[in-house]
Each structure stands twice: as structure tokens, then as C-alpha cells.
């Protein structure tokens, strides 16, 4: 860092930050364009029953096929979309695409499984979010129980009262609600009790250390226990090894998602997997 004095204002000059700003601006303008040019797409990662490995759900994960930069990770562009408000349009696109996809599978004689979408804090600022989701499901002729929304503690805790209201509406419609990245946020157990949830997703950081670190094992075990005591399902994300899977089976985790079974798959591959899983 180099401190630069101009008048009585002490400005610090951080070239790394400058670089990040430039990148953010570039991503922002490219992202606006991406929305209108069909550069966004969804991959679908299977969720399987912990005990049997049977396909029982999937999570839609956003991808951006940039004409020059290739496939860009959502971890990189979702924060920019949040900052700029573009996430509103992107979120609607994700919802629309998933609902149409489910309808498409149904039209082709496939029995769909529940598909989860990730929602961001900015989307939750819309008081009519639940209505928007409900309308979209109806327009596509998709049963609400086939849609799950994944929320993070951070998102809910920004405005807990408003968030719980939206969650309750969603629940009324029949949409399932999962708490994503559980264990990394800062919601109290008292709040947890009041959220109308269906699923707790054990964060990957704990799953990573299963079989290696007793404290991660203790946390994972507790999360499954809390989930079950509250009548919720426990889902582990980021399962990569046999050891992790075995541990999760032992503690009665309900579902797992991770590279050990499947990476997020393009729509053709997930459709094939769905068809195969139904051939008995
Ligand atoms: P997330 O919702 O917690 O999604 C799980 C992330 O873990 C995904 O990363 C997934 O590809 C990755 N993952 C799954 N299994 C494994 C594994 O076994 N090993 C490892 N190393 N990683 C695994 P991805 O697709 O890069 O997404 C990152 C985050 O971006 C998501 O975290 C979610 O917060 C956000 N995101 C993705 N799609 C959307 C979207 O449509 N809307 C919003 N608002 N956020 C999204
Ligand atoms: Mg998620
Ligand atoms: Mg997660
Ligand atoms: Mg995450």
C-alpha cells in the first residue's frame, strides 16, 4: 500500500482494489449484455438419498458462458449482480427457466424430482416474491412441491421479520424451503425454530473434514440431530469421498450432494440421468 496525501485528505491507494473495481465494472457491463444474449445457463446437480444413492432431487446452479472468458463461476458474478441490482432479472430468469424445464420433463413423460433454486438477498427485498414464484409455477403448470428455494442465514437475518413473512407465504403455496450453507451464518437457534423450513443443508466446510477432524464430525452430527428434532431433513453438500459418505450414513443424514456422486450437469446429461433413474 502507498499512502497518498492530497490536501488534508489522506487517501490510501491500493492497486489490488483498483484492479478489482475495474473487474467489477467490466463484469457488470458484460453481465447486462449476457442476459440479452443467451449466455446464461443452468447446470443441475443431483441430490441423492444417503442410504441408497437414489436420485431424489437436484439443485439448479447458474453458469455464465462468456464469449471470451469461457465459463464463469457464479461465486464471481453473483456478488456483482447483487451490487448492481441485476440479480432481480437474473433471478427471474432462473425461476422461469427451472419452471419451464420441469414442465418440459413432464411433457416428455418423465417424473420430475424437486428442483432447488438459490435465492439472493436482493430478491427477498421484493414483498411480492412469493406471488411471483407462485404465478410462475402456475403459468408453467408445475406443482409447487416440485420447487425448493435455498436461502442462507445471512439473507434471512438481514430482515428476519420480512423474510419469515415471505417464507410463510411460500410454505402456504407448497414450495419447499432449505437453509443453505447451514452452520456458517449467524442466526440463533431461536430463529431457526421460527423459520418454516423443510431442509437444513450442512455446509461443505464441515463435510470436507469428516473422517479427519473430530470437531467437524461433532458439528455435522449435531446439525443432523437438530434437523431431525425440528422435523426437517438434513442434506450434506460437497460430499467427495467414500469416507465422508460413510460417516453421513452413520449419523442418519437424509440426502447428499457432491462430486462423489455427480458434479453439476448440463441439461442433456441430467435429463438422461432422470430418465435412467426411472427405468427401474
Ligand atoms: P451453493 O448454493 O452453496 O451451491 C453449492 C456449490 O458447491 C456449487 O458451486 C456446487 O457446484 C459446489 N459443489 C457441489 N458439490 C461439490 C463438491 O463435492 N466439491 C466441491 N468442491 N464443490 C461442490 P457453484 O455452482 O460454483 O455455486 C456457488 C454459489 O453461487 C452457490 O453456492 C450459490 O450460493 C451461488 N449460486 C449459484 N447459482 C445461483 C443462482 O441461480 N442464484 C443465486 N442467487 N445464487 C446462485
Ligand atoms: Mg445452494
Ligand atoms: Mg450451499
Ligand atoms: Mg455456498
mmCIF file of C-alpha atoms and ligand atoms in Angstrom, residues 42 45 59-63 73-75 78 82 87 90-91 94 117-121 123 150 152 180-181 201 203-204 208 237-240 257-260 262-264, ligand 1:
data_model
loop_
_atom_site.group_PDB
_atom_site.id
_atom_site.type_symbol
_atom_site.label_atom_id
_atom_site.label_comp_id
_atom_site.label_asym_id
_atom_site.label_seq_id
_atom_site.Cartn_x
_atom_site.Cartn_y
_atom_site.Cartn_z
ATOM 1 C CA UNK A 42 -28.194 -23.663 -15.669
ATOM 2 C CA UNK A 45 -26.550 -31.129 -9.530
ATOM 3 C CA UNK A 59 -30.090 -28.031 -7.399
ATOM 4 C CA UNK A 60 -30.044 -25.575 -10.290
ATOM 5 C CA UNK A 61 -26.709 -23.750 -10.422
ATOM 6 C CA UNK A 62 -26.153 -20.738 -12.594
ATOM 7 C CA UNK A 63 -23.393 -20.647 -15.203
ATOM 8 C CA UNK A 73 -18.313 -19.154 -11.737
ATOM 9 C CA UNK A 74 -21.382 -17.751 -10.001
ATOM 10 C CA UNK A 75 -19.182 -17.058 -6.979
ATOM 11 C CA UNK A 78 -23.473 -13.231 -8.382
ATOM 12 C CA UNK A 82 -26.289 -8.290 -6.264
ATOM 13 C CA UNK A 87 -29.840 -10.094 -9.703
ATOM 14 C CA UNK A 90 -31.245 -12.912 -13.325
ATOM 15 C CA UNK A 91 -33.300 -14.415 -10.506
ATOM 16 C CA UNK A 94 -33.530 -18.711 -13.239
ATOM 17 C CA UNK A 117 -33.072 -22.689 -6.849
ATOM 18 C CA UNK A 118 -30.826 -20.345 -4.885
ATOM 19 C CA UNK A 119 -32.329 -17.027 -3.915
ATOM 20 C CA UNK A 120 -30.355 -13.927 -3.056
ATOM 21 C CA UNK A 121 -30.943 -11.181 -0.500
ATOM 22 C CA UNK A 123 -34.712 -10.886 -4.370
ATOM 23 C CA UNK A 150 -32.401 -22.367 -0.913
ATOM 24 C CA UNK A 152 -28.833 -18.549 3.547
ATOM 25 C CA UNK A 180 -28.226 -23.375 2.647
ATOM 26 C CA UNK A 181 -24.642 -23.364 3.997
ATOM 27 C CA UNK A 201 -28.055 -28.136 4.284
ATOM 28 C CA UNK A 203 -22.157 -26.601 4.766
ATOM 29 C CA UNK A 204 -19.345 -28.075 2.704
ATOM 30 C CA UNK A 208 -14.817 -31.584 3.882
ATOM 31 C CA UNK A 237 -23.323 -30.670 0.363
ATOM 32 C CA UNK A 238 -19.869 -31.150 -1.097
ATOM 33 C CA UNK A 239 -19.556 -34.886 -0.468
ATOM 34 C CA UNK A 240 -16.440 -36.015 -2.319
ATOM 35 C CA UNK A 257 -24.988 -33.824 -2.933
ATOM 36 C CA UNK A 258 -21.413 -33.738 -4.159
ATOM 37 C CA UNK A 259 -18.783 -34.722 -6.680
ATOM 38 C CA UNK A 260 -18.603 -38.230 -5.188
ATOM 39 C CA UNK A 262 -22.253 -36.189 -9.548
ATOM 40 C CA UNK A 263 -20.919 -32.805 -10.488
ATOM 41 C CA UNK A 264 -23.439 -30.179 -11.613
HETATM 42 P P1 LIG B 1 -24.345 -23.154 -3.062
HETATM 43 O O1 LIG B 1 -25.783 -22.864 -3.265
HETATM 44 O O2 LIG B 1 -23.921 -23.491 -1.693
HETATM 45 O O3 LIG B 1 -24.037 -24.319 -4.091
HETATM 46 C C1 LIG B 1 -23.136 -25.372 -3.853
HETATM 47 C C2 LIG B 1 -21.827 -25.125 -4.535
HETATM 48 O O4 LIG B 1 -20.939 -26.204 -4.224
HETATM 49 C C3 LIG B 1 -21.907 -25.115 -6.056
HETATM 50 O O5 LIG B 1 -20.912 -24.208 -6.510
HETATM 51 C C4 LIG B 1 -21.517 -26.539 -6.418
HETATM 52 O O6 LIG B 1 -21.034 -26.667 -7.729
HETATM 53 C C5 LIG B 1 -20.443 -26.796 -5.404
HETATM 54 N N1 LIG B 1 -20.249 -28.214 -5.128
HETATM 55 C C6 LIG B 1 -21.156 -29.204 -5.116
HETATM 56 N N2 LIG B 1 -20.608 -30.383 -4.788
HETATM 57 C C7 LIG B 1 -19.297 -30.149 -4.581
HETATM 58 C C8 LIG B 1 -18.179 -30.982 -4.209
HETATM 59 O O7 LIG B 1 -18.296 -32.189 -3.999
HETATM 60 N N3 LIG B 1 -16.961 -30.384 -4.087
HETATM 61 C C9 LIG B 1 -16.805 -29.044 -4.309
HETATM 62 N N4 LIG B 1 -15.587 -28.548 -4.178
HETATM 63 N N5 LIG B 1 -17.828 -28.230 -4.669
HETATM 64 C C10 LIG B 1 -19.056 -28.783 -4.793
HETATM 65 P P2 LIG B 1 -21.201 -23.178 -7.677
HETATM 66 O O8 LIG B 1 -22.060 -23.827 -8.716
HETATM 67 O O9 LIG B 1 -19.908 -22.594 -8.088
HETATM 68 O O10 LIG B 1 -22.081 -22.072 -6.973
HETATM 69 C C11 LIG B 1 -21.532 -21.268 -5.970
HETATM 70 C C12 LIG B 1 -22.591 -20.459 -5.286
HETATM 71 O O11 LIG B 1 -23.156 -19.495 -6.169
HETATM 72 C C13 LIG B 1 -23.772 -21.270 -4.779
HETATM 73 O O12 LIG B 1 -23.445 -21.911 -3.564
HETATM 74 C C14 LIG B 1 -24.810 -20.193 -4.628
HETATM 75 O O13 LIG B 1 -24.638 -19.513 -3.423
HETATM 76 C C15 LIG B 1 -24.470 -19.258 -5.776
HETATM 77 N N6 LIG B 1 -25.405 -19.509 -6.897
HETATM 78 C C16 LIG B 1 -25.344 -20.443 -7.862
HETATM 79 N N7 LIG B 1 -26.405 -20.366 -8.696
HETATM 80 C C17 LIG B 1 -27.159 -19.338 -8.228
HETATM 81 C C18 LIG B 1 -28.401 -18.747 -8.641
HETATM 82 O O14 LIG B 1 -29.077 -19.165 -9.604
HETATM 83 N N8 LIG B 1 -28.853 -17.675 -7.910
HETATM 84 C C19 LIG B 1 -28.185 -17.207 -6.814
HETATM 85 N N9 LIG B 1 -28.693 -16.154 -6.153
HETATM 86 N N10 LIG B 1 -27.030 -17.742 -6.398
HETATM 87 C C20 LIG B 1 -26.525 -18.802 -7.087
#
